[in-house]
Amino acid sequence: MGGPQDVRVSRVPSKPVRREANRSLAIDLWLRRDGAFVADASLRLTPAEAENLHAQLCYALHDATAALISPASGLPYCRKGVLTTHRPA
């Protein structure tokens, strides 16, 4: 057996999240091992799983990334309540 491997999963930047015929949402991913491309994959989520992930991302991002958003575009609606009600300790 070989030594430890660096396995990475990342979104395919050119492909948006899409809704499939069965109403699930699909996120296209790239899989890499030790820096080399291995395969494409899709993460499929039910609407409930996607909503849960969405809420968790909003809370995880909190104030840390607000500065990255253009003032002209403003914060997405889902983030406005997070920034005003959730403050890290």
Tab-separated table of C-alpha atoms in Angstrom:
chain	number	residue	atom	x	y	z
A	1	MET	CA	0.000	0.000	0.000
A	2	GLY	CA	1.107	3.522	-0.737
A	3	GLY	CA	1.371	6.440	1.656
A	4	PRO	CA	-1.322	8.972	2.516
A	5	GLN	CA	-3.146	10.495	-0.430
A	6	ASP	CA	-4.378	14.042	-0.831
A	7	VAL	CA	-7.957	13.700	-2.077
A	8	ARG	CA	-9.796	16.903	-3.061
A	9	VAL	CA	-13.374	17.519	-4.074
A	10	SER	CA	-14.321	20.847	-5.642
A	11	ARG	CA	-17.211	22.331	-7.549
A	12	VAL	CA	-16.941	22.579	-11.310
A	13	PRO	CA	-16.861	26.383	-11.542
A	14	SER	CA	-18.446	26.588	-14.990
A	15	LYS	CA	-21.516	24.514	-14.084
A	16	PRO	CA	-24.380	25.958	-12.038
A	17	VAL	CA	-26.426	24.015	-9.536
A	18	ARG	CA	-29.293	22.438	-11.443
A	19	ARG	CA	-32.672	20.887	-10.700
A	20	GLU	CA	-33.139	17.386	-12.059
A	21	ALA	CA	-36.324	15.751	-13.357
A	22	ASN	CA	-36.976	14.080	-9.981
A	23	ARG	CA	-36.800	17.532	-8.271
A	24	SER	CA	-33.420	16.837	-6.643
A	25	LEU	CA	-30.685	19.430	-6.962
A	26	ALA	CA	-27.351	18.446	-8.466
A	27	ILE	CA	-23.940	20.041	-7.931
A	28	ASP	CA	-21.213	18.958	-10.355
A	29	LEU	CA	-17.900	18.109	-8.701
A	30	TRP	CA	-14.325	17.351	-9.686
A	31	LEU	CA	-12.426	14.669	-7.808
A	32	ARG	CA	-8.639	14.887	-7.624
A	33	ARG	CA	-6.076	12.639	-5.969
A	34	ASP	CA	-2.595	13.967	-5.297
A	35	GLY	CA	-3.329	16.897	-7.628
A	36	ALA	CA	-4.347	14.717	-10.583
A	37	PHE	CA	-7.891	14.669	-11.947
A	38	VAL	CA	-9.621	11.360	-11.164
A	39	ALA	CA	-13.289	11.774	-12.075
A	40	ASP	CA	-16.393	13.923	-12.308
A	41	ALA	CA	-19.214	13.338	-9.853
A	42	SER	CA	-22.500	14.946	-8.879
A	43	LEU	CA	-23.742	15.646	-5.390
A	44	ARG	CA	-27.511	15.162	-5.439
A	45	LEU	CA	-29.637	16.680	-2.698
A	46	THR	CA	-33.345	16.571	-2.009
A	47	PRO	CA	-34.968	20.010	-1.707
A	48	ALA	CA	-34.994	19.551	2.095
A	49	GLU	CA	-31.282	18.639	2.152
A	50	ALA	CA	-30.469	21.613	-0.087
A	51	GLU	CA	-32.440	23.964	2.174
A	52	ASN	CA	-30.625	22.637	5.221
A	53	LEU	CA	-27.239	23.111	3.513
A	54	HIS	CA	-28.272	26.623	2.450
A	55	ALA	CA	-29.131	27.573	6.036
A	56	GLN	CA	-25.903	26.072	7.380
A	57	LEU	CA	-23.838	27.975	4.789
A	58	CYS	CA	-25.539	31.258	5.679
A	59	TYR	CA	-24.675	30.792	9.347
A	60	ALA	CA	-21.152	29.531	8.636
A	61	LEU	CA	-20.376	32.537	6.439
A	62	HIS	CA	-21.779	35.148	8.888
A	63	ASP	CA	-19.714	38.393	8.976
A	64	ALA	CA	-16.515	36.854	7.623
A	65	THR	CA	-17.368	37.271	3.944
A	66	ALA	CA	-19.635	40.325	4.024
A	67	ALA	CA	-16.692	42.475	2.880
A	68	LEU	CA	-16.336	40.356	-0.272
A	69	ILE	CA	-19.794	41.323	-1.538
A	70	SER	CA	-20.051	44.454	-3.645
A	71	PRO	CA	-21.897	47.226	-1.780
A	72	ALA	CA	-23.818	47.939	-4.996
A	73	SER	CA	-25.252	44.426	-5.122
A	74	GLY	CA	-25.911	44.204	-1.394
A	75	LEU	CA	-26.267	41.032	0.594
A	76	PRO	CA	-28.530	38.245	-0.587
A	77	TYR	CA	-31.816	38.206	1.324
A	78	CYS	CA	-30.904	35.012	3.190
A	79	ARG	CA	-27.770	36.637	4.626
A	80	LYS	CA	-29.347	39.874	5.915
A	81	GLY	CA	-30.942	38.239	8.963
A	82	VAL	CA	-27.816	36.210	9.662
A	83	LEU	CA	-25.613	39.274	9.827
A	84	THR	CA	-27.926	41.115	12.167
A	85	THR	CA	-28.879	38.272	14.499
A	86	HIS	CA	-25.859	35.949	14.610
A	87	ARG	CA	-22.622	37.299	16.013
A	88	PRO	CA	-19.627	35.067	16.696
A	89	ALA	CA	-18.453	35.008	20.297
